[in-house]
Coordinates of C-alpha atoms in Angstrom, one line a residue:
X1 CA -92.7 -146.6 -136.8
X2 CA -91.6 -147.4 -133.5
X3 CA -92.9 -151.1 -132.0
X4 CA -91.7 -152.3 -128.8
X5 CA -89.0 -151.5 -126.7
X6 CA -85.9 -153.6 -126.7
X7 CA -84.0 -153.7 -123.1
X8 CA -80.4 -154.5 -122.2
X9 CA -79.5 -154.9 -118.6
X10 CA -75.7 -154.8 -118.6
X11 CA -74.0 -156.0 -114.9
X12 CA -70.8 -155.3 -113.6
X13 CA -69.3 -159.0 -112.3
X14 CA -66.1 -157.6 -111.0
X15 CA -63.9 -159.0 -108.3
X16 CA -64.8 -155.8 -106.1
X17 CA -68.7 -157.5 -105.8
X18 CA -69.0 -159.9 -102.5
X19 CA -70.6 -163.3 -103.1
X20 CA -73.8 -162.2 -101.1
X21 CA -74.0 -158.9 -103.0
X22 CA -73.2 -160.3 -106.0
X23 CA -76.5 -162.7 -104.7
X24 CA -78.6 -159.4 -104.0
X25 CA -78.1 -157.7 -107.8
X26 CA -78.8 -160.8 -109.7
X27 CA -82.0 -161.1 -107.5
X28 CA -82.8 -157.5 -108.1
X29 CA -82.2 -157.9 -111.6
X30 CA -84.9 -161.0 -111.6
X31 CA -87.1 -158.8 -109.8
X32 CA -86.6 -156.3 -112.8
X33 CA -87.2 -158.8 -115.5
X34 CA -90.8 -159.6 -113.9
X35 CA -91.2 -155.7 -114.2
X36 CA -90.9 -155.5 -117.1
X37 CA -92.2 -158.5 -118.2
X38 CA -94.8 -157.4 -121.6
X39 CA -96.4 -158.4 -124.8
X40 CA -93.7 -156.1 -126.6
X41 CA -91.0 -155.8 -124.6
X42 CA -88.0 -157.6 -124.9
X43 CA -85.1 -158.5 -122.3
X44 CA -81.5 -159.4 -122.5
X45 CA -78.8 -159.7 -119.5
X46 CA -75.2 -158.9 -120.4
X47 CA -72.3 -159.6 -117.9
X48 CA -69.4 -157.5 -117.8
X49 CA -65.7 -157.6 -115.9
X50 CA -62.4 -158.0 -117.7
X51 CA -64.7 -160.6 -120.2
X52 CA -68.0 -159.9 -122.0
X53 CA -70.8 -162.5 -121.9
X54 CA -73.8 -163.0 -122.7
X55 CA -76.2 -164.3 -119.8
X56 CA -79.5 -164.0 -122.4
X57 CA -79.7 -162.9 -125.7
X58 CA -83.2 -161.2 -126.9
X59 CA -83.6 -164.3 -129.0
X60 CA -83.1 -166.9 -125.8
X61 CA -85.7 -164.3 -124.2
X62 CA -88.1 -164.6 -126.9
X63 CA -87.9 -168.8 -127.1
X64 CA -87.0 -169.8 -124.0
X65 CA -89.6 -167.5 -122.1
X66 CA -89.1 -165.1 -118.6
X67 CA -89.5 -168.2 -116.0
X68 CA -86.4 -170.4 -117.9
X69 CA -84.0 -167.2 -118.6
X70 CA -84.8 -166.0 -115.2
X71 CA -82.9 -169.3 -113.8
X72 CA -79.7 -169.1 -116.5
X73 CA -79.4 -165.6 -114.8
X74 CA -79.1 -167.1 -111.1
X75 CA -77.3 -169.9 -112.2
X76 CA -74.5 -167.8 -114.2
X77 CA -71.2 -167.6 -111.9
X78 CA -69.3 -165.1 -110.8
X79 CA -66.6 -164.6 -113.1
X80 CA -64.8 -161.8 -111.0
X81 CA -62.2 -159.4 -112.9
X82 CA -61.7 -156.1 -113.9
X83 CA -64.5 -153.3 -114.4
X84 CA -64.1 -152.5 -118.2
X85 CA -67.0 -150.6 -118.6
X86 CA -66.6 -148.9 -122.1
X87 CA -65.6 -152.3 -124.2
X88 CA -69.1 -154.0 -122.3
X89 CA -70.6 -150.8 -123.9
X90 CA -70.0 -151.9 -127.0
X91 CA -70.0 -155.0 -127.4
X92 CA -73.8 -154.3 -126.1
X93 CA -74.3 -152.0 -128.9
X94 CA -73.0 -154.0 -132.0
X95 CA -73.2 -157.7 -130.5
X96 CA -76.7 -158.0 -128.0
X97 CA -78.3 -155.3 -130.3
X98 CA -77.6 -157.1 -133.2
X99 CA -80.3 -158.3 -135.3
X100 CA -79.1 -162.4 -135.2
X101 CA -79.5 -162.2 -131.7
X102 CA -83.0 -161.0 -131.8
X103 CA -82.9 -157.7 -131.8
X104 CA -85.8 -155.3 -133.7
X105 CA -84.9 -152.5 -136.0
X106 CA -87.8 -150.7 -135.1
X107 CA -88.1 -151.1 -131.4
X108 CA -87.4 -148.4 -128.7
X109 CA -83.9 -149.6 -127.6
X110 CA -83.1 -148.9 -123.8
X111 CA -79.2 -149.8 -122.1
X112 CA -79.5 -150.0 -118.1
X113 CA -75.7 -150.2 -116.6
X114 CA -75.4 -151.4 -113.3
X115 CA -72.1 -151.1 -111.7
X116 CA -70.0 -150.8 -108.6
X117 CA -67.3 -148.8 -109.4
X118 CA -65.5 -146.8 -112.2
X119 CA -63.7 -148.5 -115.3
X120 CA -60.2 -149.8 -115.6
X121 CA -60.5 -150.6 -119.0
X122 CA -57.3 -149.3 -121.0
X123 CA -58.7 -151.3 -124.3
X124 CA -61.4 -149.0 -124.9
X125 CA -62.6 -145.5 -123.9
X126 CA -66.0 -144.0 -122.9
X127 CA -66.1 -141.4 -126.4
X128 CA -65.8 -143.8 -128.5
X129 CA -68.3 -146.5 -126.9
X130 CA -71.0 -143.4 -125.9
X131 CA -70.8 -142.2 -129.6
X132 CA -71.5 -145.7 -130.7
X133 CA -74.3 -145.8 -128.2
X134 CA -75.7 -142.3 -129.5
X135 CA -75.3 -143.4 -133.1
X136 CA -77.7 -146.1 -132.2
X137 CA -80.1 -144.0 -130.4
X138 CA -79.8 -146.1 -127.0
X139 CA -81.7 -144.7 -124.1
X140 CA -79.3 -145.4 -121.7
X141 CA -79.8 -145.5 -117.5
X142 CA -76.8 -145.9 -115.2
X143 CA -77.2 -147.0 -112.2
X144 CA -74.1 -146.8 -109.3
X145 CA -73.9 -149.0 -106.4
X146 CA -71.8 -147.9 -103.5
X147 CA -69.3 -145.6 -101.7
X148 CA -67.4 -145.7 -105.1
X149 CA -69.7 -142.7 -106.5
X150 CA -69.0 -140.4 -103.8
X151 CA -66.8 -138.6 -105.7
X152 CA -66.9 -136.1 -108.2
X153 CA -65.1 -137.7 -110.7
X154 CA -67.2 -140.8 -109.9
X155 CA -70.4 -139.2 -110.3
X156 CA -69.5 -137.7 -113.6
X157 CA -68.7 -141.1 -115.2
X158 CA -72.0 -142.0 -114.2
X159 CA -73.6 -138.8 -116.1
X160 CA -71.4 -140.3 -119.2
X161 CA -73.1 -143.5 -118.9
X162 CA -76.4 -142.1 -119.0
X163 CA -77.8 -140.4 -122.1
X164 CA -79.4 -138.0 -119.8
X165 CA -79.0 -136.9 -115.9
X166 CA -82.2 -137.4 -115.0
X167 CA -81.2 -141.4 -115.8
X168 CA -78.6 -141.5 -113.0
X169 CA -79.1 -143.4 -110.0
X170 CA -77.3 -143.6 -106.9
X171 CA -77.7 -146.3 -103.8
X172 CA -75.4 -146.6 -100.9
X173 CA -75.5 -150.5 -101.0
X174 CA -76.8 -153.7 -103.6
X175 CA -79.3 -154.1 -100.8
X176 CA -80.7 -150.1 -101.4
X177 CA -81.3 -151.9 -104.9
X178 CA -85.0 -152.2 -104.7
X179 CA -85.7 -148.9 -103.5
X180 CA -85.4 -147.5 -106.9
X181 CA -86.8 -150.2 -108.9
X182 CA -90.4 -148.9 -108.8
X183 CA -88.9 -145.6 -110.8
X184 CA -87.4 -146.9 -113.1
X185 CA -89.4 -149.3 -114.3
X186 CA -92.0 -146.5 -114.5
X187 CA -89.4 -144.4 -116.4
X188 CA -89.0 -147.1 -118.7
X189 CA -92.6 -147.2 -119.5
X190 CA -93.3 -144.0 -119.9
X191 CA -91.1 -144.4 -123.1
X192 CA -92.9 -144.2 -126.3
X193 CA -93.7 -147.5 -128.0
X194 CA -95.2 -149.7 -124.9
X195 CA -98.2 -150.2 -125.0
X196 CA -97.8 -151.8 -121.0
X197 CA -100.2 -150.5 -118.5
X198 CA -98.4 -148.1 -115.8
X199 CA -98.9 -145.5 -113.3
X200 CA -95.9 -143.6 -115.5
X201 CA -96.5 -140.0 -116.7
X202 CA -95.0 -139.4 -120.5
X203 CA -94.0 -136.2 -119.1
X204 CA -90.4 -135.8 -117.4
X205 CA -89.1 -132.3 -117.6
X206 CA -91.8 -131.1 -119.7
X207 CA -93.7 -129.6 -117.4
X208 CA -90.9 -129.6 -114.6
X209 CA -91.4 -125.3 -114.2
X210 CA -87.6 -124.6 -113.8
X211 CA -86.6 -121.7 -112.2
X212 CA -89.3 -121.7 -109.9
X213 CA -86.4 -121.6 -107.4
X214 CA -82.3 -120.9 -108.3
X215 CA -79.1 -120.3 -106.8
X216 CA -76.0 -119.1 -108.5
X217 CA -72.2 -120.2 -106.7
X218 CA -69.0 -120.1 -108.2
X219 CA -69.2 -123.4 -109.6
X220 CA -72.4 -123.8 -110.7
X221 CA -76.4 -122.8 -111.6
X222 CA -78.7 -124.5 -109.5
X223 CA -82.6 -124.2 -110.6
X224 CA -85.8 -125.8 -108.9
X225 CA -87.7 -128.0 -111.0
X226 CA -91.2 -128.5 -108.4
X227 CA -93.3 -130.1 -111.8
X228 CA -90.3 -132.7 -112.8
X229 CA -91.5 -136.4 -112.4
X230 CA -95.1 -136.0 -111.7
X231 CA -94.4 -133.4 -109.4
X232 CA -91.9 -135.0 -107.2
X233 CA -89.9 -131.9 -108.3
X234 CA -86.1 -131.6 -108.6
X235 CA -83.2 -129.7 -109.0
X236 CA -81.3 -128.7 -112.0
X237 CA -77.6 -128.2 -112.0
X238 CA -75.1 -126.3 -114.1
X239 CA -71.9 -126.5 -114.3
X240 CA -68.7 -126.6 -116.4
X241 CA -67.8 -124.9 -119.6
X242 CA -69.3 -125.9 -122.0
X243 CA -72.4 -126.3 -119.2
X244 CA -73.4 -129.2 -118.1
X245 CA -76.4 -130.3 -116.4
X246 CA -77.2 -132.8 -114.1
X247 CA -80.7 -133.6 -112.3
X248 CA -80.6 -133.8 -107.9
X249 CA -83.6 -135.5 -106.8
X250 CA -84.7 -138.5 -104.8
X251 CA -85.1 -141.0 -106.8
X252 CA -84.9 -143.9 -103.7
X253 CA -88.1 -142.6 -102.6
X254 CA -89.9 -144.0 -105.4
X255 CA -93.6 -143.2 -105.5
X256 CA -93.5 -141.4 -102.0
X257 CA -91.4 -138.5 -103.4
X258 CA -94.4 -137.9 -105.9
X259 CA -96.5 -134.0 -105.4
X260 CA -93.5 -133.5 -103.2
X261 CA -92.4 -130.4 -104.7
X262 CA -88.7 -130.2 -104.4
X263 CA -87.1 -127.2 -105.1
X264 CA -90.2 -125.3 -104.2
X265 CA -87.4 -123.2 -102.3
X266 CA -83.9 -123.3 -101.9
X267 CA -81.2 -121.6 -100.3
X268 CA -77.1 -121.8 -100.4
X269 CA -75.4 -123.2 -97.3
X270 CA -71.5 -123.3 -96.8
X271 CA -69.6 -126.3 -94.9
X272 CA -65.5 -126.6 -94.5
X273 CA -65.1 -125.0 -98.0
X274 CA -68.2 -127.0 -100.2
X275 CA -71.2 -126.0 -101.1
X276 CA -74.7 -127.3 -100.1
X277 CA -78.3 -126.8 -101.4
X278 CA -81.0 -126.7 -98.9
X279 CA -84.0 -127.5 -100.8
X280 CA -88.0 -128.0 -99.6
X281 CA -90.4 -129.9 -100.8
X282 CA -93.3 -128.3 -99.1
X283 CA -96.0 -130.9 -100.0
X284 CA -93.7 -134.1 -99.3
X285 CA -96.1 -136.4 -97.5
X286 CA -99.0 -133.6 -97.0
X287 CA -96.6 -132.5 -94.2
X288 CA -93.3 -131.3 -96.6
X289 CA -89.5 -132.0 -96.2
X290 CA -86.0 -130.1 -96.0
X291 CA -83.1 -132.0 -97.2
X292 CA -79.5 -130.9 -98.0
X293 CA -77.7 -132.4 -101.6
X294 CA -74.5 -131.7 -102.2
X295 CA -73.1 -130.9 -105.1
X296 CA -74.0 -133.3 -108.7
X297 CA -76.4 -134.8 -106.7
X298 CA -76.9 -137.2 -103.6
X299 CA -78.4 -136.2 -100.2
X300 CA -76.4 -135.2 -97.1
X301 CA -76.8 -135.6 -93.7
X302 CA -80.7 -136.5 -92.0
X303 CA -83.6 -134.9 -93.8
X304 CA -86.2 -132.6 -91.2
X305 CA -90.0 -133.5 -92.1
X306 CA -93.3 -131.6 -91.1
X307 CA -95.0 -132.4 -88.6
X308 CA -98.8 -131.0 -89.6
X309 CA -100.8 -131.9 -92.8
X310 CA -101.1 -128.5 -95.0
X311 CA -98.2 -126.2 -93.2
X312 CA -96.2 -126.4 -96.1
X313 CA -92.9 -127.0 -94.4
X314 CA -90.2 -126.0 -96.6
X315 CA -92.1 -123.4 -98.4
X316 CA -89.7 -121.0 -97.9
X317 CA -85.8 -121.2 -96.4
X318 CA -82.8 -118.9 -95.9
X319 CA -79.3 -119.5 -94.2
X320 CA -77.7 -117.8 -91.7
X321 CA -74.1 -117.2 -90.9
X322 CA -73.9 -115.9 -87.3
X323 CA -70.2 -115.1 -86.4
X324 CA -68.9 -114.3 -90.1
X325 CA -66.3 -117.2 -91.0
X326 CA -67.8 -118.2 -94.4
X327 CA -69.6 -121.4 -93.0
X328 CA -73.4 -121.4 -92.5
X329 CA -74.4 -121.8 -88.9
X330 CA -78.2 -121.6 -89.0
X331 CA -80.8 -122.8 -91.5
X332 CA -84.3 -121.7 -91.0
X333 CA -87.0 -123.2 -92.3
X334 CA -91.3 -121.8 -92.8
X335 CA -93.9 -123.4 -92.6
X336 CA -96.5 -120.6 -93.0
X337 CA -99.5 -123.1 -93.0
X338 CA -99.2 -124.5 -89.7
X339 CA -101.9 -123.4 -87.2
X340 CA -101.8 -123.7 -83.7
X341 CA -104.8 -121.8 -81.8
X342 CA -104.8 -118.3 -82.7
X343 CA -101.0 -118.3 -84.2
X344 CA -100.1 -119.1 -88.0
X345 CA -96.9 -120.0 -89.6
X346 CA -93.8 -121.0 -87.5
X347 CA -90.2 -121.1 -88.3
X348 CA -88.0 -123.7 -87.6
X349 CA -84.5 -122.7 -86.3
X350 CA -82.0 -125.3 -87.2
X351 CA -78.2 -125.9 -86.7
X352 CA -76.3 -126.8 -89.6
X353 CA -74.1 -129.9 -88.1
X354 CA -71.3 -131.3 -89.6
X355 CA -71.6 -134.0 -92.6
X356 CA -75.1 -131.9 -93.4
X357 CA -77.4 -132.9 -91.0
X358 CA -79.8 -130.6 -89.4
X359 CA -80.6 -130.5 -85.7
X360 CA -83.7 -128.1 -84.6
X361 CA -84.0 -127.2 -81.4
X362 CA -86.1 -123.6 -81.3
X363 CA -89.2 -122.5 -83.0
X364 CA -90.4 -118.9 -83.9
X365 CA -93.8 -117.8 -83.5
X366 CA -95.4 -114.4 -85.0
X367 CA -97.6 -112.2 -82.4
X368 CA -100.8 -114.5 -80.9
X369 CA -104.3 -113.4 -82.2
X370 CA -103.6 -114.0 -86.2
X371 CA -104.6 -118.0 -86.6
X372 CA -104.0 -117.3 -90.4
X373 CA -101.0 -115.0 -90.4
X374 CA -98.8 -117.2 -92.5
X375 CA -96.0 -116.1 -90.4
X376 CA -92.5 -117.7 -92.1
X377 CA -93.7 -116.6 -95.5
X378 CA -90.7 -114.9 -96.5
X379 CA -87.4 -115.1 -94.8
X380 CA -84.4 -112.9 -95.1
X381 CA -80.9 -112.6 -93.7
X382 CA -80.0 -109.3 -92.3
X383 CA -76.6 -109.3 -91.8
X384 CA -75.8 -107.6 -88.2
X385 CA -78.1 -104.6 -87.6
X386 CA -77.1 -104.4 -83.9
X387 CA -73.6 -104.2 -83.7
X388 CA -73.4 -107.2 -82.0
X389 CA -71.1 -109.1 -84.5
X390 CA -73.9 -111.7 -85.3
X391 CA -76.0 -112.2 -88.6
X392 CA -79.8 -111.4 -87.6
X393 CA -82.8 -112.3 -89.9
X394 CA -86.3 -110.7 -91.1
X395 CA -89.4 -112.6 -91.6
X396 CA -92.8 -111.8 -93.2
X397 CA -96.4 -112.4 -91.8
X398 CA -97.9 -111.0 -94.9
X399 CA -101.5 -112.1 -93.4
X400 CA -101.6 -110.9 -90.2
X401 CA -103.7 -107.9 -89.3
X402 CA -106.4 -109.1 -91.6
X403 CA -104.3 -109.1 -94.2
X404 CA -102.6 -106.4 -94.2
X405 CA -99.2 -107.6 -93.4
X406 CA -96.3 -107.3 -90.4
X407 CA -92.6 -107.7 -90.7
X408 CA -90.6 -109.3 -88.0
X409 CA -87.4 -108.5 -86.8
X410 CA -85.2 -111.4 -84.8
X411 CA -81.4 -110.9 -83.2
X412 CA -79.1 -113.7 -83.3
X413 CA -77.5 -114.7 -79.5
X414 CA -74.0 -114.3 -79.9
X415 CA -71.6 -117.4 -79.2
X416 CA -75.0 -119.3 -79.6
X417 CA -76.6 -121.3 -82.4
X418 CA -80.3 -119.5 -81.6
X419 CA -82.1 -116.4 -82.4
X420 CA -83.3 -113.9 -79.6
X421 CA -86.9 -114.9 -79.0
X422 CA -89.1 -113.0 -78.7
X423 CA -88.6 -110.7 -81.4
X424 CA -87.1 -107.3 -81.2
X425 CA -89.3 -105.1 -83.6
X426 CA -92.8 -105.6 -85.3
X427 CA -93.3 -103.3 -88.3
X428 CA -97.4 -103.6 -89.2
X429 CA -98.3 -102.6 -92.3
X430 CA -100.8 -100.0 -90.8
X431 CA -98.6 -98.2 -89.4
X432 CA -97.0 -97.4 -93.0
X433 CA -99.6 -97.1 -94.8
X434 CA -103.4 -97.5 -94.5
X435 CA -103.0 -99.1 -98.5
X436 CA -101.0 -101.5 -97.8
X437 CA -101.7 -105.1 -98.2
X438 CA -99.9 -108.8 -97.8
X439 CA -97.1 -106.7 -96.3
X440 CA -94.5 -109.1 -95.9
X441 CA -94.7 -111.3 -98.5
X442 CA -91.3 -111.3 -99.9
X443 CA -87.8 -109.9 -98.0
X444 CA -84.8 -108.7 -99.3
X445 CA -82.4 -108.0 -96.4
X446 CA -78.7 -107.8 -98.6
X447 CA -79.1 -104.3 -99.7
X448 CA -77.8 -100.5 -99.0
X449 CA -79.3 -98.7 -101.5
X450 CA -79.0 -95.0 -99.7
X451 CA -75.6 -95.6 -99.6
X452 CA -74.7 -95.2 -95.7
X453 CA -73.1 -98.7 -94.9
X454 CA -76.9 -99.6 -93.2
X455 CA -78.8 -102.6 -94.2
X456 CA -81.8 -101.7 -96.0
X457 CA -84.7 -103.7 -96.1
X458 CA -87.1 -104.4 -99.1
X459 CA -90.2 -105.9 -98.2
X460 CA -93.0 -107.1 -101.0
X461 CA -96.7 -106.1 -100.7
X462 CA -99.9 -106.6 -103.0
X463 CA -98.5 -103.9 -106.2
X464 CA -96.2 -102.6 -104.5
X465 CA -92.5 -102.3 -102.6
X466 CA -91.3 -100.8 -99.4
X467 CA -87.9 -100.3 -98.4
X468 CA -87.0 -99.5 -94.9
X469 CA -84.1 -98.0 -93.6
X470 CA -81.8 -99.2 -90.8
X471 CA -81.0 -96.2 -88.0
X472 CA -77.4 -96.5 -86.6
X473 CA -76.4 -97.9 -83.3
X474 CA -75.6 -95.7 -80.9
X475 CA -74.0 -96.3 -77.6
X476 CA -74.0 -93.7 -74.7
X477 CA -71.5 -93.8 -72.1
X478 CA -71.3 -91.3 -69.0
X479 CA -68.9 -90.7 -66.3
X480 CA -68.5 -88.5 -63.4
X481 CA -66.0 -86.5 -61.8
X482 CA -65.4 -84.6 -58.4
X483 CA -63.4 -82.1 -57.7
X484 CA -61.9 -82.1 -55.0
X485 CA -62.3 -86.5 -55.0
X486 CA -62.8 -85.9 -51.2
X487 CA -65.3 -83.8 -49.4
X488 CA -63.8 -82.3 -46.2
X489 CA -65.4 -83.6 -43.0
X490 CA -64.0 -80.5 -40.8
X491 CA -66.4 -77.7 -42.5
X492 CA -69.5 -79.3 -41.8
X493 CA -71.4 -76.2 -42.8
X494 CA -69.5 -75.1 -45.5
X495 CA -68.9 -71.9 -44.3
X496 CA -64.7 -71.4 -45.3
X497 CA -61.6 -72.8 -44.4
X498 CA -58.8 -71.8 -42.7
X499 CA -57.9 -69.6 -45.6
X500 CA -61.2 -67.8 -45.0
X501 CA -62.6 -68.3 -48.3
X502 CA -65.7 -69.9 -49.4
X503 CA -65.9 -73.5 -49.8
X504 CA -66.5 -74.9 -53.4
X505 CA -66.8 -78.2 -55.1
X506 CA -67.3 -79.1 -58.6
X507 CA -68.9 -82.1 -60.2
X508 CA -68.1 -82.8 -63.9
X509 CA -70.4 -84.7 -66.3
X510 CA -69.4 -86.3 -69.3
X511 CA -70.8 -87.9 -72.0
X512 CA -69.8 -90.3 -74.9
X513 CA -71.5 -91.2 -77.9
X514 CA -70.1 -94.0 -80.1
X515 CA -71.6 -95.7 -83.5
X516 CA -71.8 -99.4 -83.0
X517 CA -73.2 -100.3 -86.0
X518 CA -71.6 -99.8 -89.3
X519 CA -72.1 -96.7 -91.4
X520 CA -74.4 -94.1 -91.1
X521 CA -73.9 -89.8 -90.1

């Protein structure tokens, strides 16, 4: 029977920690303590560095009460030191959880690790302290402060901390502290055994819907998680052999990312040899979001937000790469929702910048006269279907037409970051087949199933799929030839020459015919 939770806040005090930041986490930590303040909870603060103390035990907690253990935090020094991480690991588990210092055998028992940087400790190792941790059934948090987690490496020692992914959080600075101290104190009461009022579903991944969205790479499985977190949605990574997984969301948002959606759609972008996920979050502030997360987590670059309550911004993406060198040049972003007179659904067209930022500078509209169109409801790269050398892109209006459906076609501008607007070819529905409805959909650009190096197109309706096929470039050249290359000026009437014979002249045509496009007859 499980009473209480039990809570151990354990801080790094290593000589890497300023005075003023080492200020700004004991004040966040005091900040916590008031959070968490509750009939059957209990606190204890643990400082770490090359020694191990004890700043309150669960028992001082208990006796002294929060107001009197809240000033022997601020009043504890700075010892400075080394970062041994593992050995403050256990001494939490067998010394602060220990039943003399007022720990409760049957109480929930939670670790939360706050540190700036990895561990240096050569006395003991993270396997050993994590399966003492697991052995105890600690739900542990670990929370990383810095530029220090920007690595790989980094952020993995931070998934060791933490008994699960989802418990990992990441802030650029100790003064980006308090932007995730909302969510985790609401993911510390949504643990069983508190009987503490909170906003906190009991549901984490439960109902996350995974897979709603995925992308494979080399490296990794990446799936969309849109119910995670009371719908603030997510995404789930996997890498490694054996797998592992680790949860990408924004966790600094607090309770603004909630009914966000993210990973509602995603889409692989490519940048100096990495890899990036584009991910939307359509209902992100009733207007939606597009950010790009690197990989094991941690946002990139600026995010692009909506602009109109209800277009669903970010409800559908794809990437682009116009000049073929491996490296995404163009994201494009729906919003099939948005209205604006008697045109609905737009696409954003946005340049992939270094660093992960996105800059958009042009905006696609479907034809005017279909208010609720939801044009930008599917989007698919084409490859180059003109011979130009650049990547070109489909995208679906499966609304238009009163609902039965139209497919756009747009060029890419070679040596530009922009797509030709306005569009090169409509494809209606009606003019396929008088049965057709929601034409448009869904878009599947990457295929060549007849076989004749042409892109083929497969585009979703209501029970059904059509695929359309590409018809080969052709360029026509034609040149022209005399014979003689000079007319003579002295037989005006072209009645013979001084030979006596009959004046001629010949004119030769001549036409070429070359493929541009790839494949085909």
């Amino acid at each position: 029977c499980i009473s209480g939770v039990d809570v151990a806040i354990l801080y790094d005090d290593s000589l890497s920690i300023r005075p003023d930041d080492f200020t700004l986490m004991k004040q966040f930590i005091g900040k916590l303590l008031r959070a968490l303040a509750g009939p059957r909870v209990q606190i204890a603060v643990v400082q770490f560095s090359s020694h191990i103390n004890h700043v309150f035990t669960f028992a001082d907690y208990v006796t002294k009460g929060l107001e009197a253990v809240e000033q022997d935090l601020m009043a504890f020094p700075h010892l400075k030191g080394n970062t041994h991480t593992p050995s403050a690991i256990l001494f939490t588990v067998k010394q602060t959880f220990a039943p003399e210092h007022g720990a409760r055998s049957h109480a929930k028992k939670l670790l939360i690790v706050l540190t700036d940087g990895q561990s240096t400790d050569t006395r003991n190792f993270f396997p050993q302290a994590i399966q003492a941790a697991n052995n105890m059934g600690l739900v542990r948090y670990a929370i990383g402060v810095g530029k220090a987690f920007s690595t790989s490496e980094a952020r993995q020692e931070l998934l060791t901390i933490a008994s699960r992914a989802e418990n990992v959080f990441q802030v650029g600075s100790f003064s980006a502290l308090s932007t995730i101290q909302e969510q985790l104190r609401e993911k510390i009461f949504a643990i069983e055994g508190t009987a503490q009022v909170s906003n906190a579903s009991s549901f984490q991944l439960e109902l996350s819907q995974g897979g709603f969205s995925a992308l494979l790479t080399p490296e990794a499985v990446v799936v969309g998680a849109v119910g995670a977190y009371d719908w603030a949605g997510g995404l789930e990574e996997w890498s490694g052999d054996p797998p592992l997984a680790a949860f990408i969301n924004e966790s600094s948002l607090g309770q603004e990312a909630k009914d966000s959606y993210l990973g509602y759609a995603m889409a692989l972008a490519r940048q100096g040899g990495r890899f990036l996920y584009v991910a939307g979050a359509p209902r992100f502030g009733h207007v939606g979001r597009v950010a790009v997360f690197q990989r094991h987590g941690g946002r990139v670059g600026d995010s692009v937000q909506g602009e109109q309550v209800g277009a669903s911004f970010g409800a559908e993406l794809c990437t682009l790469d116009l000049d073929g060198d491996g490296d995404t040049d163009l994201v494009l972003i729906g919003a099939p929702g948005h209205q604006n007179r008697s045109r609905g659904g737009l696409v954003r067209v946005c340049a992939l910048r270094d660093g992960g930022s996105l800059s958009c500078a042009q905006t696609l509209w479907g034809s005017p006269g279909d208010g609720l169109g939801r044009f930008g409801a599917a989007l698919g790269p084409l490859g180059d279907v003109n011979g130009d050398g650049a990547g070109d892109v489909a995208i679906g209006a499966p609304m238009e037409d009163e609902g039965r459906g139209a497919l756009y076609i747009f060029l890419a501008e070679p040596g530009r970051l922009a797509l030709r607007d306005p569009h090169s070819q409509r494809i209606s529905a009606w003019s396929l087949s008088p049965a057709l409805r929601f034409f448009g959909q869904s878009v599947q650009g990457r295929l060549d199933l007849s076989g004749d190096g042409l892109t083929d197109v497969a585009v979703g309706a209501l029970g059904r799929a059509v695929l359309l096929r590409s018809r080969p470039v052709i360029s026509v050249s034609c040149s022209m030839v005399p014979n003689p290359t000079l007319i003579p000026l002295d037989n005006v009437g072209c009645t013979g020459g001084a030979g006596g014979g009959t004046g001629q002249f010949a004119l030769t045509l001549c036409f070429n015919l070359s493929q541009i496009s790839l494949g085909g007859p």
